[in-house]
mmCIF file of C-alpha atoms in Angstrom:
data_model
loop_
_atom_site.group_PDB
_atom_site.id
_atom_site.type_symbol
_atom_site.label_atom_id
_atom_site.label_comp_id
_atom_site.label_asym_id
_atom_site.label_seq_id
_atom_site.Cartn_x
_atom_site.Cartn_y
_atom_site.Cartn_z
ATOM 1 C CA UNK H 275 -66.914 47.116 -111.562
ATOM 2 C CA UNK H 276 -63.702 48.860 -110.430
ATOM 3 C CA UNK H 277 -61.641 46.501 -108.063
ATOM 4 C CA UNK H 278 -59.237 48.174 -105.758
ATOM 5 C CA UNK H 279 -61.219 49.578 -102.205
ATOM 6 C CA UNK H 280 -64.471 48.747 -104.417
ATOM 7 C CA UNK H 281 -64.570 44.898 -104.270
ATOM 8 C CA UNK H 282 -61.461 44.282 -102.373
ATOM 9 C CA UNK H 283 -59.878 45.862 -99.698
ATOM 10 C CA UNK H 284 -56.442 46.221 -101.326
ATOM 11 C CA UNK H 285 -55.059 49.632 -100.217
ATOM 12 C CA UNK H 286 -55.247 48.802 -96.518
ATOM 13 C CA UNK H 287 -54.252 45.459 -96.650
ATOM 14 C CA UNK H 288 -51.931 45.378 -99.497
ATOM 15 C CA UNK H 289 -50.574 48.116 -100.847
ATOM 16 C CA UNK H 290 -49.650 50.060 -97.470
ATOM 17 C CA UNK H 291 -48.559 47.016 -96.035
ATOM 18 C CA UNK H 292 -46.135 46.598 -98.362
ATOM 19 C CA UNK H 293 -45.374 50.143 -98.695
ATOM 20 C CA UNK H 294 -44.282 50.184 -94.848
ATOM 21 C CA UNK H 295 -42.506 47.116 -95.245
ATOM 22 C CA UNK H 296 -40.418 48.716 -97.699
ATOM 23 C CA UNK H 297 -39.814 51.820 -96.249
ATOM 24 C CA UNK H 298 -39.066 50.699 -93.046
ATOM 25 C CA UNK H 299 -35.936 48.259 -95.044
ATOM 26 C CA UNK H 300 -34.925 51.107 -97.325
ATOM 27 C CA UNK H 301 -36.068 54.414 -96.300
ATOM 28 C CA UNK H 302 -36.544 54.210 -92.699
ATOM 29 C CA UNK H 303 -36.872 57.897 -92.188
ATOM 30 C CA UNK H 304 -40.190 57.955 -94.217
ATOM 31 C CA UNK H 305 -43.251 57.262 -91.962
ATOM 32 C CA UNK H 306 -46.941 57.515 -93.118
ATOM 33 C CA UNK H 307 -49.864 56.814 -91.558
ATOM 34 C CA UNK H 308 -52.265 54.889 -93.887
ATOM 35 C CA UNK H 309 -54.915 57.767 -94.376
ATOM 36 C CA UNK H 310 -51.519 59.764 -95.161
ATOM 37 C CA UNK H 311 -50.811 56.858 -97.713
ATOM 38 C CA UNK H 312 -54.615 57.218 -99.244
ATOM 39 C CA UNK H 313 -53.979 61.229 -100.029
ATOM 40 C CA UNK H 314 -50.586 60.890 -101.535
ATOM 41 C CA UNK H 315 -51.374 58.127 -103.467
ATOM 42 C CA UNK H 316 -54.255 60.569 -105.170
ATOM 43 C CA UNK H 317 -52.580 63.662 -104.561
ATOM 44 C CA UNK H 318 -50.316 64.208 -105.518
ATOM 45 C CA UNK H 319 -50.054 60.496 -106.907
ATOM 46 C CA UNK H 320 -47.825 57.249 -105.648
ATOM 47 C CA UNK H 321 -45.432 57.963 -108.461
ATOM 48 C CA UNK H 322 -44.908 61.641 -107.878
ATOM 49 C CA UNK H 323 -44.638 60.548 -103.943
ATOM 50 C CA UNK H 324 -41.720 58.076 -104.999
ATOM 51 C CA UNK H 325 -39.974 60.369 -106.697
ATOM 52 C CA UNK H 326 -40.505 64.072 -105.525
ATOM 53 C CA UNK H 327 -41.298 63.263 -101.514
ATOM 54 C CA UNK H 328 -39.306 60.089 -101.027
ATOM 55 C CA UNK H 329 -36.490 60.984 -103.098
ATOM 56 C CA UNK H 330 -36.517 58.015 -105.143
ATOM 57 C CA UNK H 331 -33.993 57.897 -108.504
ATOM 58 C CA UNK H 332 -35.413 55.618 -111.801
ATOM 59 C CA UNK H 333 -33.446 52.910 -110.624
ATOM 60 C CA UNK H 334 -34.950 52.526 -107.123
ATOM 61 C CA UNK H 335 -38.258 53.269 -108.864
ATOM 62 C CA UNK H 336 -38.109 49.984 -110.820
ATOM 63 C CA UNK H 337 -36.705 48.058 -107.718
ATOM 64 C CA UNK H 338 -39.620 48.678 -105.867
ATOM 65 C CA UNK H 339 -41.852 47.949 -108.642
ATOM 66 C CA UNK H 340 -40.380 44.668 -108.363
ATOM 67 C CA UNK H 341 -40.641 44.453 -105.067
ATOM 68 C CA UNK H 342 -44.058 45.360 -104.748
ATOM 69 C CA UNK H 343 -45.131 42.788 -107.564
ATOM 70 C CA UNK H 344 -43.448 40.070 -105.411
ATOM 71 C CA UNK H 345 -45.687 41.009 -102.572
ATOM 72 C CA UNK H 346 -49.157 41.413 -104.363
ATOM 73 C CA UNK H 347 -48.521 37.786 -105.662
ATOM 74 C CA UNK H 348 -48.323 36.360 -101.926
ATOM 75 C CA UNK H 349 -51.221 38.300 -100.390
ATOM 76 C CA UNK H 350 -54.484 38.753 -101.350
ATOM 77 C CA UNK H 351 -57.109 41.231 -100.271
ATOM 78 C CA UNK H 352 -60.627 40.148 -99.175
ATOM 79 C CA UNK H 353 -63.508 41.182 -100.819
ATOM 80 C CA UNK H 354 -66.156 43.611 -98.774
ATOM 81 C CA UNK H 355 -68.730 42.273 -96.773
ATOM 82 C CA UNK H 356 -71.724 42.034 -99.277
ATOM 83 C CA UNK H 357 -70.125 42.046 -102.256
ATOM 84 C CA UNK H 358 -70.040 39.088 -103.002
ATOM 85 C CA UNK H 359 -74.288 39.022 -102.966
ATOM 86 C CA UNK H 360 -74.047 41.982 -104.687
ATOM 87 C CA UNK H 361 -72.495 40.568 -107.589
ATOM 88 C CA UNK H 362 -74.339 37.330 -107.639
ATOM 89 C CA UNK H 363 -77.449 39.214 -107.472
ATOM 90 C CA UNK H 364 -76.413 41.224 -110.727
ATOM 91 C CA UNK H 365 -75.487 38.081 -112.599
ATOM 92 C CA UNK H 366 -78.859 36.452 -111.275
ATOM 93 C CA UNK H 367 -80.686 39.280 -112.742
ATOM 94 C CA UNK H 368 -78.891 38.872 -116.295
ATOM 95 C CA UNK H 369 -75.714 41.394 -115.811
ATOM 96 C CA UNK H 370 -72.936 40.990 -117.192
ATOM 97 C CA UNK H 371 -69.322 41.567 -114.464
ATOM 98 C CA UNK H 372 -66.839 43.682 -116.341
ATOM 99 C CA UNK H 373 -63.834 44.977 -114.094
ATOM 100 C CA UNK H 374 -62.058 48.118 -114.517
ATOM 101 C CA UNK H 375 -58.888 47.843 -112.786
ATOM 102 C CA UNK H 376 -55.442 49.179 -112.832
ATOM 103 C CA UNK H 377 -54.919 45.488 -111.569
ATOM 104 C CA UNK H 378 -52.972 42.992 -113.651
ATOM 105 C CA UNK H 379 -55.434 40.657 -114.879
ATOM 106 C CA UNK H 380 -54.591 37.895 -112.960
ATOM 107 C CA UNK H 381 -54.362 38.976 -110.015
ATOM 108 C CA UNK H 382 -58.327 40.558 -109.936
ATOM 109 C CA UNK H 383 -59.118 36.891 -111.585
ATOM 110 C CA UNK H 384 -56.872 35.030 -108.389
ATOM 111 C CA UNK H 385 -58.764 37.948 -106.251
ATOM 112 C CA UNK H 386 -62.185 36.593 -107.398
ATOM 113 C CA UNK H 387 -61.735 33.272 -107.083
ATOM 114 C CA UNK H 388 -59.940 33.363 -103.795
ATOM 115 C CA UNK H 389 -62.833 35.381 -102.221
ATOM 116 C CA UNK H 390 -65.709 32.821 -103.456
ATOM 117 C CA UNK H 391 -66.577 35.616 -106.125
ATOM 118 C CA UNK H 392 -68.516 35.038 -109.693
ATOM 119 C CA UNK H 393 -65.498 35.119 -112.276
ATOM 120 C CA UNK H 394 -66.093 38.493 -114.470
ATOM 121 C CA UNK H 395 -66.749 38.073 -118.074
ATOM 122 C CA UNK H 396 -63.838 37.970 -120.376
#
C-alpha cells in the first residue's frame, strides 16, 4: 500500500501547509497555490523546486529539511474516508498490509495508529 495521498491525505494537509508556512517566514516572495505545489513537487520534483525555482543554497536545503521534520512530527494527516474498511477488509480476507512509502517508518506506523488503522506487517 503506498501511503502519502493513498491512505492519508498528507500533501494537502501536511506537506503544503508547512511548505507555506515556511515560505511565507523565509521566502515571502514565493507563492503557490497547492495544485501548483502538486506539479512541482512531480515535475519537475520538490528538490529541483528548492533549489533551481526557489533559489535555495545546500545550506538552506538542510534547514528546511529540519524544519519540515519538526512539523511532520506535530501533525498528522487523516486517513481517506473508506480506507480504513478497505484495509480491514483485506486483512479479514487473509492479506497481508505492506506499505511503500517514502515516509519514515514511524511516522506511517504513528499515521496508522492515530487514524484507528490495522498496523501493517513488519
Amino acid at each position: 500500500m503506498d501511503h502519502d495521498d493513498t491512505t492519508v491525505n498528507s500533501t494537502a494537509t501536511v506537506h503544503y501547509p508547512c511548505f507555506v508556512e515556511f515560505m511565507g517566514k523565509f521566502h515571502p516572495e514565493i507563492k503557490m497555490s497547492l495544485e501548483e505545489y502538486f506539479v512541482k513537487n512531480f515535475d519537475p520534483g520538490i528538490l529541483e523546486l528548492f533549489r533551481n525555482i526557489i533559489g535555495m543554497d545546500e545550506d538552506e536545503l538542510n534547514f528546511e529539511f529540519v524544519y519540515w521534520n519538526e512539523y511532520v512530527q506535530k501533525v498528522v494527516p487523516k486517513a481517506y474516508p473508506g480506507i480504513k474498511e478497505i484495509l480491514e477488509d483485506f486483512r479479514a480476507q487473509g492479506g497481508k498490509l505492506c506499505v511503500v512509502s517514502h515516509s519514515y517508518t514511524a511516522n506511517i506506523l504513528r499515521d496508522y495508529e492515530e487514524n484507528g488503522l490495522p498496523k501493517p506487517d513488519l
